[in-house]
Short mmCIF file of C-alpha atoms in Angstrom, two decimals:
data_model
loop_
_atom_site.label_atom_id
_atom_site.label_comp_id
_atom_site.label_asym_id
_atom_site.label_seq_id
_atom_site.Cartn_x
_atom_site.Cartn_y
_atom_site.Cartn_z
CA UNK I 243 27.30 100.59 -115.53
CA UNK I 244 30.92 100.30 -116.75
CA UNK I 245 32.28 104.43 -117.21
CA UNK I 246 33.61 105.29 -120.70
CA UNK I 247 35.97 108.03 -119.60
CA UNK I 248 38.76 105.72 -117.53
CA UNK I 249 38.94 103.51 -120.01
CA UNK I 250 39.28 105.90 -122.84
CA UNK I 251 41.77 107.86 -120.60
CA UNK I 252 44.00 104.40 -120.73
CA UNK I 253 43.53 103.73 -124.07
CA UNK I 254 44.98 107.04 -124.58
CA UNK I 255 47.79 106.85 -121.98
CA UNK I 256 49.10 103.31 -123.28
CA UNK I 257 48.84 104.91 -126.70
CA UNK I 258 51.22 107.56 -126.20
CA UNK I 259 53.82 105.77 -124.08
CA UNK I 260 53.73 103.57 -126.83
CA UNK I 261 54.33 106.21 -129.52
CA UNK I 262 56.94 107.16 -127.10
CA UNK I 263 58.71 103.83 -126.89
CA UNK I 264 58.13 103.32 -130.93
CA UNK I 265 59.55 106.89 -131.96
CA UNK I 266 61.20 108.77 -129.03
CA UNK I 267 64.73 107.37 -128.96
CA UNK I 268 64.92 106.97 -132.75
CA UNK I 269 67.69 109.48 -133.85
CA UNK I 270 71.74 108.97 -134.49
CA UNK I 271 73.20 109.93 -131.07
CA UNK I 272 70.97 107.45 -128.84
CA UNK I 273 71.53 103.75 -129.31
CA UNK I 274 68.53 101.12 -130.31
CA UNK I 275 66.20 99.82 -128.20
CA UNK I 276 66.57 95.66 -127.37
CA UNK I 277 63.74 93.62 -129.55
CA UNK I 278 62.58 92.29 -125.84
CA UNK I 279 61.30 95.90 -125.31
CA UNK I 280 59.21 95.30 -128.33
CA UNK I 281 57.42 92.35 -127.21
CA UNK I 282 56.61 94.17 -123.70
CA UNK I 283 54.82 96.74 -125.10
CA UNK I 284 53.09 93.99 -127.57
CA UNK I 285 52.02 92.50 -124.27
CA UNK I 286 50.52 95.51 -122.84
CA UNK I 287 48.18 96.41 -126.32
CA UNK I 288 47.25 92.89 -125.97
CA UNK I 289 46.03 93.07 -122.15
CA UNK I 290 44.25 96.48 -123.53
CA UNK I 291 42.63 94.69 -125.95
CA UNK I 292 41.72 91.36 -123.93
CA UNK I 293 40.66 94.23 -121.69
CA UNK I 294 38.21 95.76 -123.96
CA UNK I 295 36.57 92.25 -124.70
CA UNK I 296 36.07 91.81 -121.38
CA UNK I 297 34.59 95.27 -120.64
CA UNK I 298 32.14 94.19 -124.16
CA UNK I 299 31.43 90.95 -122.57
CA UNK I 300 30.22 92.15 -119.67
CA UNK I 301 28.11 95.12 -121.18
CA UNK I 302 26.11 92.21 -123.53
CA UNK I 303 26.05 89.87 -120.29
CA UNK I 304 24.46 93.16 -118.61
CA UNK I 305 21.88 93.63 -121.31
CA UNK I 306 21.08 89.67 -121.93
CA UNK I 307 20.12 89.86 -118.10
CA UNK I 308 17.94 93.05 -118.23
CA UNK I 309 16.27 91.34 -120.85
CA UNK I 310 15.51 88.19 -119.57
CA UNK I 311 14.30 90.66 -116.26
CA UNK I 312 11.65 92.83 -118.02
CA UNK I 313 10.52 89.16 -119.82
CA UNK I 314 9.85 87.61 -115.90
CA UNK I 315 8.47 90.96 -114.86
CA UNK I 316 5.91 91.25 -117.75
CA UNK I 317 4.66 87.08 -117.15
CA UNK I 318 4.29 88.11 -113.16
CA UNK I 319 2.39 91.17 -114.01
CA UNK I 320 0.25 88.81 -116.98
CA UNK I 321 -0.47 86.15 -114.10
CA UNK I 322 -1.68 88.95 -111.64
CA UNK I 323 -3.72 90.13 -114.40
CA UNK I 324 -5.54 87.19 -114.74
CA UNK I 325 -6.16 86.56 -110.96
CA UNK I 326 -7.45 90.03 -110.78
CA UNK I 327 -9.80 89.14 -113.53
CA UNK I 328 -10.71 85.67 -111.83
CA UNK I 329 -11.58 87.21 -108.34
CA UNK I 330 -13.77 89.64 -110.22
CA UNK I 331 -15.66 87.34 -111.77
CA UNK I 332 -16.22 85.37 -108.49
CA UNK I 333 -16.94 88.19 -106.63
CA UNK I 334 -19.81 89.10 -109.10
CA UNK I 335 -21.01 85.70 -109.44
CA UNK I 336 -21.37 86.03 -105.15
CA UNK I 337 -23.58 89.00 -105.68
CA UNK I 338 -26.02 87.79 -108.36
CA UNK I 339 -26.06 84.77 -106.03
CA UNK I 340 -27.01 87.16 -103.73
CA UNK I 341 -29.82 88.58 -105.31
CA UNK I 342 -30.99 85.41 -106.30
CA UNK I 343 -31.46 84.27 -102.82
CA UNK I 344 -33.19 87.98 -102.20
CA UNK I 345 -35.56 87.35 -104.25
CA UNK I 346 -36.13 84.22 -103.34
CA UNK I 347 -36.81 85.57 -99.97
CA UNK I 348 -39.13 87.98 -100.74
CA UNK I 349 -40.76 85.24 -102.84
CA UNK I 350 -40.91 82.95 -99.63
CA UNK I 351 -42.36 85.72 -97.76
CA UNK I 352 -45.05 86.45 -99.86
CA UNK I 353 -46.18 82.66 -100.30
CA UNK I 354 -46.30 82.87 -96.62
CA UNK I 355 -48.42 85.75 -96.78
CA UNK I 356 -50.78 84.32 -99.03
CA UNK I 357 -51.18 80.98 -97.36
CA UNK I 358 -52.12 82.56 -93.70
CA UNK I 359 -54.81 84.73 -95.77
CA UNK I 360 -55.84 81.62 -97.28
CA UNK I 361 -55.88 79.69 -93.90
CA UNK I 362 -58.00 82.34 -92.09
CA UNK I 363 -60.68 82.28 -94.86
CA UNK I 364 -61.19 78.62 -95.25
CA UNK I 365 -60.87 77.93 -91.10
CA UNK I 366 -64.24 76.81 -91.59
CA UNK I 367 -63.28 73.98 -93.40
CA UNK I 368 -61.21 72.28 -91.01
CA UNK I 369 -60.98 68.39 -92.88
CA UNK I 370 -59.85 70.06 -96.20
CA UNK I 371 -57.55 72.78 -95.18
CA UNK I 372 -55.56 70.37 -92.35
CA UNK I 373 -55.09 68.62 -95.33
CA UNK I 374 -53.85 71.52 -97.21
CA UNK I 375 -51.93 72.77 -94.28
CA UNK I 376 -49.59 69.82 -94.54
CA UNK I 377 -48.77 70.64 -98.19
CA UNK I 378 -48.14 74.02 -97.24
CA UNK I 379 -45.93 72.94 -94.63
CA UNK I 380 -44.22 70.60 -96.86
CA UNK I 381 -43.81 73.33 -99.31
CA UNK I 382 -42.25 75.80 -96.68
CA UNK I 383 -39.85 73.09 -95.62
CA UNK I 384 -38.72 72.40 -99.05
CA UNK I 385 -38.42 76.61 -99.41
CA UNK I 386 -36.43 76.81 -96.16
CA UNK I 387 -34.14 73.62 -96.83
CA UNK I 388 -33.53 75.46 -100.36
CA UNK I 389 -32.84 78.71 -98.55
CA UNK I 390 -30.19 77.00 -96.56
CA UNK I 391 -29.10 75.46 -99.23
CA UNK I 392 -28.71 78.95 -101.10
CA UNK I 393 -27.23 80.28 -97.57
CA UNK I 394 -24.15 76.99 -98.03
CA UNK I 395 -23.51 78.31 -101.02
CA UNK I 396 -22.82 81.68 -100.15
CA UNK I 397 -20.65 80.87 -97.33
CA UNK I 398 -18.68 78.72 -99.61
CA UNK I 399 -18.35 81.17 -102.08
CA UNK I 400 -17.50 83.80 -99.46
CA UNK I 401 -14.45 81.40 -98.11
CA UNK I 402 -13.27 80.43 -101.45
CA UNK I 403 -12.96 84.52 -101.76
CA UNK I 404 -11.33 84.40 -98.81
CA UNK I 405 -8.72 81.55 -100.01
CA UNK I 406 -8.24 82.75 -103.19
CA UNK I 407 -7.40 86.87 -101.94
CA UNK I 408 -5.37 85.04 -99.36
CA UNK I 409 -3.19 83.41 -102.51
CA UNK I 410 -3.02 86.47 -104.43
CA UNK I 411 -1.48 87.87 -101.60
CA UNK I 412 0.98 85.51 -100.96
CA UNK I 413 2.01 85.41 -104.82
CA UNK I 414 2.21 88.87 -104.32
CA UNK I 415 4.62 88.71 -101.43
CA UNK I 416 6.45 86.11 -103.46
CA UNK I 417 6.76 88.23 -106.37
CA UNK I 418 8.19 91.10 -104.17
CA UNK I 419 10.90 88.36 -102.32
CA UNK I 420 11.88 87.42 -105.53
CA UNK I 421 12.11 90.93 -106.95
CA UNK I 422 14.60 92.09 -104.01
CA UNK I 423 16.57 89.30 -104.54
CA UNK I 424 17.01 90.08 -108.12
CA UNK I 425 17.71 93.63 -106.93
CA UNK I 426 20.55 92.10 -104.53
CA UNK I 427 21.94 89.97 -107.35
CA UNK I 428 22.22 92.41 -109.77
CA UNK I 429 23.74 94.89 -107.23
CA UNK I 430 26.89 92.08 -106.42
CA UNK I 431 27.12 91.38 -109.83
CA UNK I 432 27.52 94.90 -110.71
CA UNK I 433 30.23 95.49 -107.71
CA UNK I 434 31.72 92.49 -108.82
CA UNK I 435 32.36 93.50 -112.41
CA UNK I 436 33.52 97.23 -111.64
CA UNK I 437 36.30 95.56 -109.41
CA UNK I 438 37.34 93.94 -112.08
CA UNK I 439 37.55 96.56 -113.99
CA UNK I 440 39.69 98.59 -111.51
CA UNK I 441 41.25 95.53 -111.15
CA UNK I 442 42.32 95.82 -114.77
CA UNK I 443 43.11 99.55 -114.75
CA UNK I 444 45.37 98.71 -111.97
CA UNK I 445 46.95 96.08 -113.53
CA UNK I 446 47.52 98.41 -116.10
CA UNK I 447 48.85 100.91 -114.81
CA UNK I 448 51.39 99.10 -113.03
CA UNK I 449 52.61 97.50 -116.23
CA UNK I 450 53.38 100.88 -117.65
CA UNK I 451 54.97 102.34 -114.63
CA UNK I 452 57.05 98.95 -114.58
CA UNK I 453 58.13 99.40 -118.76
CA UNK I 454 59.05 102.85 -117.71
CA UNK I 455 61.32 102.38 -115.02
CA UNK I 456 62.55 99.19 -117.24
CA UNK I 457 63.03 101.75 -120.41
CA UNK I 458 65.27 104.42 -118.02
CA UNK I 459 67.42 101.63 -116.55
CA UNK I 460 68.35 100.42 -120.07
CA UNK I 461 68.94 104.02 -121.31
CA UNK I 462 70.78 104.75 -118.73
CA UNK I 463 73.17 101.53 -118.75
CA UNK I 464 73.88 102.16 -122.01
CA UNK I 465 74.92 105.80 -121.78
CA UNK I 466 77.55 104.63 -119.56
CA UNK I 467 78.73 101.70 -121.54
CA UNK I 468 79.41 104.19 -124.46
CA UNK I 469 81.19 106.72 -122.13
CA UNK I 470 83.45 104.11 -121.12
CA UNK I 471 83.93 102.50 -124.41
CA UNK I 472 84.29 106.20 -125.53
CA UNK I 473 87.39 106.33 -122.88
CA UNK I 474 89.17 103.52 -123.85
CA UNK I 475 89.26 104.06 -127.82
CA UNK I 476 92.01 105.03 -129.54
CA UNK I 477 91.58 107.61 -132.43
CA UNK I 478 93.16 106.07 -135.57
CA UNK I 479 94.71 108.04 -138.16
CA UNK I 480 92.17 108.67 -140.52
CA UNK I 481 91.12 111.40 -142.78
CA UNK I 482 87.91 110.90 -142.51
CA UNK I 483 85.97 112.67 -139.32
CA UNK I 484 82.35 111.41 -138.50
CA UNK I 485 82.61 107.61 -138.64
CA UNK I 486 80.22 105.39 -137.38
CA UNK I 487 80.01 101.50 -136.84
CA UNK I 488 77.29 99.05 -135.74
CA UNK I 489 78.77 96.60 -132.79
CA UNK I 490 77.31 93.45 -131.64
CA UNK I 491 78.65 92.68 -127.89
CA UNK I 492 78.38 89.58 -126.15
CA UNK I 493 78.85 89.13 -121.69
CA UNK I 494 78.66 87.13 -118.99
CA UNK I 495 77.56 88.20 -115.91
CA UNK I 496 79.51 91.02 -114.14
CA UNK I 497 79.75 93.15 -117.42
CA UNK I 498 82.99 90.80 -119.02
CA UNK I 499 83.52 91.26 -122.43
CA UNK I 500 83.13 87.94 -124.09
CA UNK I 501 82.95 88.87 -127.84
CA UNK I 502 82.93 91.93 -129.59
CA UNK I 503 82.75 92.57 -133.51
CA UNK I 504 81.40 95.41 -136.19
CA UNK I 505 78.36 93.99 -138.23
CA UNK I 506 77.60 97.18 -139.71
CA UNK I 507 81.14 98.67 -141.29
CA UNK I 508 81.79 102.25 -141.13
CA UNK I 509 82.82 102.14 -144.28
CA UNK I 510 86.92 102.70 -142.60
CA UNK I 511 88.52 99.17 -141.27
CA UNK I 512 91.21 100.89 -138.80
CA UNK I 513 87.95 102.67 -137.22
CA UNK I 514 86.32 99.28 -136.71
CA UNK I 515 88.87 97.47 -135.35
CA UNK I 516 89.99 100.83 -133.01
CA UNK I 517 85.94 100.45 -131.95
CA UNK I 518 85.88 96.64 -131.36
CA UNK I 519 89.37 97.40 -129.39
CA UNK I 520 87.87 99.99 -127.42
CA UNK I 521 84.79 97.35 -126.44
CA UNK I 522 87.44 94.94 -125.76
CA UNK I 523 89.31 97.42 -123.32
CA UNK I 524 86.18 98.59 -121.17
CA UNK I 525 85.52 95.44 -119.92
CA UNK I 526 83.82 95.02 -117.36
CA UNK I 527 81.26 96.59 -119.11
CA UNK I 528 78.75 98.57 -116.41
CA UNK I 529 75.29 96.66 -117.08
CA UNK I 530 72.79 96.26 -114.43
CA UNK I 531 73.54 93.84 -111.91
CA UNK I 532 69.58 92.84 -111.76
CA UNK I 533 69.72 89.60 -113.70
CA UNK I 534 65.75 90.20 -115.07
CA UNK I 535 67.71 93.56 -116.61
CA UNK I 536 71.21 91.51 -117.33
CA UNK I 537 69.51 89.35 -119.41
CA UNK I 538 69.04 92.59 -122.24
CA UNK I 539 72.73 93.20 -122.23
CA UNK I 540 73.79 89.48 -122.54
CA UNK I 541 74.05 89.88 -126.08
CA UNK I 542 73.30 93.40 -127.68
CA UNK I 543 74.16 96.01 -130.54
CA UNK I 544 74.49 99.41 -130.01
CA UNK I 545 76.17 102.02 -132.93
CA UNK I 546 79.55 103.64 -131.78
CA UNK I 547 80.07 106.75 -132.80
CA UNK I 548 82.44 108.73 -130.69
CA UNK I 549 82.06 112.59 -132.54
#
């Protein structure tokens, strides 16, 4: 079962860092964030939201499978059923069998009676009733091959009972091999898909605590590019106080000024140039010497406003 909470938890954490990314540094004295930032934190609401699919995918893979579970349990129990039912009906057909060859019995036993009654009365007449003896005795063999007969059929009834309790069984035993094994399955699958959703979360997690440290360097680089720019500018005379410009800079590596010029005016033309001068005059520039963090301040903007 895949657990709400975490995931809401990251939602929520990957929405505030990126209400923190999106509005926290957007006021006069801190400088603007690189457009590359942009696109990392487009990355991570994307893995959130491949993420999500995932976690949906595997909830309706979980249900299709429960499904198609409680479809083979009910046509097991249907089959069992209807053995059940069978082996009933065999097992009563045994016993009026049964009863059938009872009375047949008693039937046989009477005759028998009768005929030794008869034979004692009529010993007198020895030509007629040797005669009638053999008809009698034709009679009770035709009785006694019919009670063996009757006697067959109960014995194979009794072992195709046997047989057929002896297959219930085993489809019984089958049914319970395959259930376990269902069980198993359904156990990996279920470890396997909570890895991945740690795996996920972890992934996560790290991404964030990656942008982070990535956001601080970047701050702090550019704190110390404007303290040094603010060292090396030269206040013009001007009677205006409060001037601001806009400066594109462009390096190479190792922080050397290769280009430096105002595309946003301050309104005062001495204060730009005395700004792209200043640029000019701090270089080396102190940027990262991690070329994956280089790369940011290889050609950036930043607004230079030194009151």
């Amino acid at each position: 079962m895949i657990h709400r909470a975490p995931l809401l938890q990251s939602l929520i954490l990957h929405g505030g860092l990126l209400s923190l990314f999106l509005f926290g540094f957007n006021n006069q004295n801190t400088i603007i964030e690189p457009q590359a930032e942009l696109e990392v934190v487009q990355a991570m609401v994307l893995d959130e939201t491949k993420l999500q699919a995932e976690v949906e995918r595997l909830r309706n893979e979980e249900h299709r499978q429960r499904l198609a579970e409680a479809n083979r349990q009910k046509q097991l129990e249907n089959r069992r059923q209807v053995e059940e039912r069978r082996l009933l009906e065999a097992k009563n057909q045994r016993k009026l069998e049964e009863k059938q060859a009872q009375a047949e019995e008693i039937k046989r036993q009477a005759l028998k009676s009768e005929q030794m009654k008869k034979l004692a009365e009529l010993r007198n007449q020895q030509d007629t009733e040797a005669k009638r003896l053999v008809e009698i005795k034709k009679q009770q063999e035709e009785t006694e091959k019919k009670r063996l007969q009757e006697e067959e059929r109960g014995k194979q009834a009794e072992e195709k009972r046997i047989i057929e309790e002896k297959r219930l069984a085993e489809l019984e035993e089958k049914r319970k091999s395959e259930l376990e094994k269902r069980k198993q399955e359904e156990a990996l699958r279920k470890q396997k898909a909570a890895e991945l959703v740690l795996k996920k979360q972890r992934e996560a997690k790290q991404n964030a605590a990656n942008l982070s440290k990535l956001k601080k360097a970047i701050a702090d680089a550019r704190i110390l590019i404007q303290q040094k720019v603010k060292q090396n500018w030269i206040h013009p005379s001007l009677p205006e106080s409060g001037l601001s410009c806009k400066i594109q800079v462009k390096l190479i590596p190792g922080g050397e000024v290769i280009d430096a010029r105002v595309i946003q005016s301050s309104g005062a033309s001495a204060f730009d140039r005395s700004a792209e001068t200043a640029v000019l005059k701090a270089s080396p520039l102190p940027v990262p010497t991690d070329p994956s963090l280089f790369s940011r301040f290889r050609t950036f903007e930043f607004i230079f406003k030194p009151q």
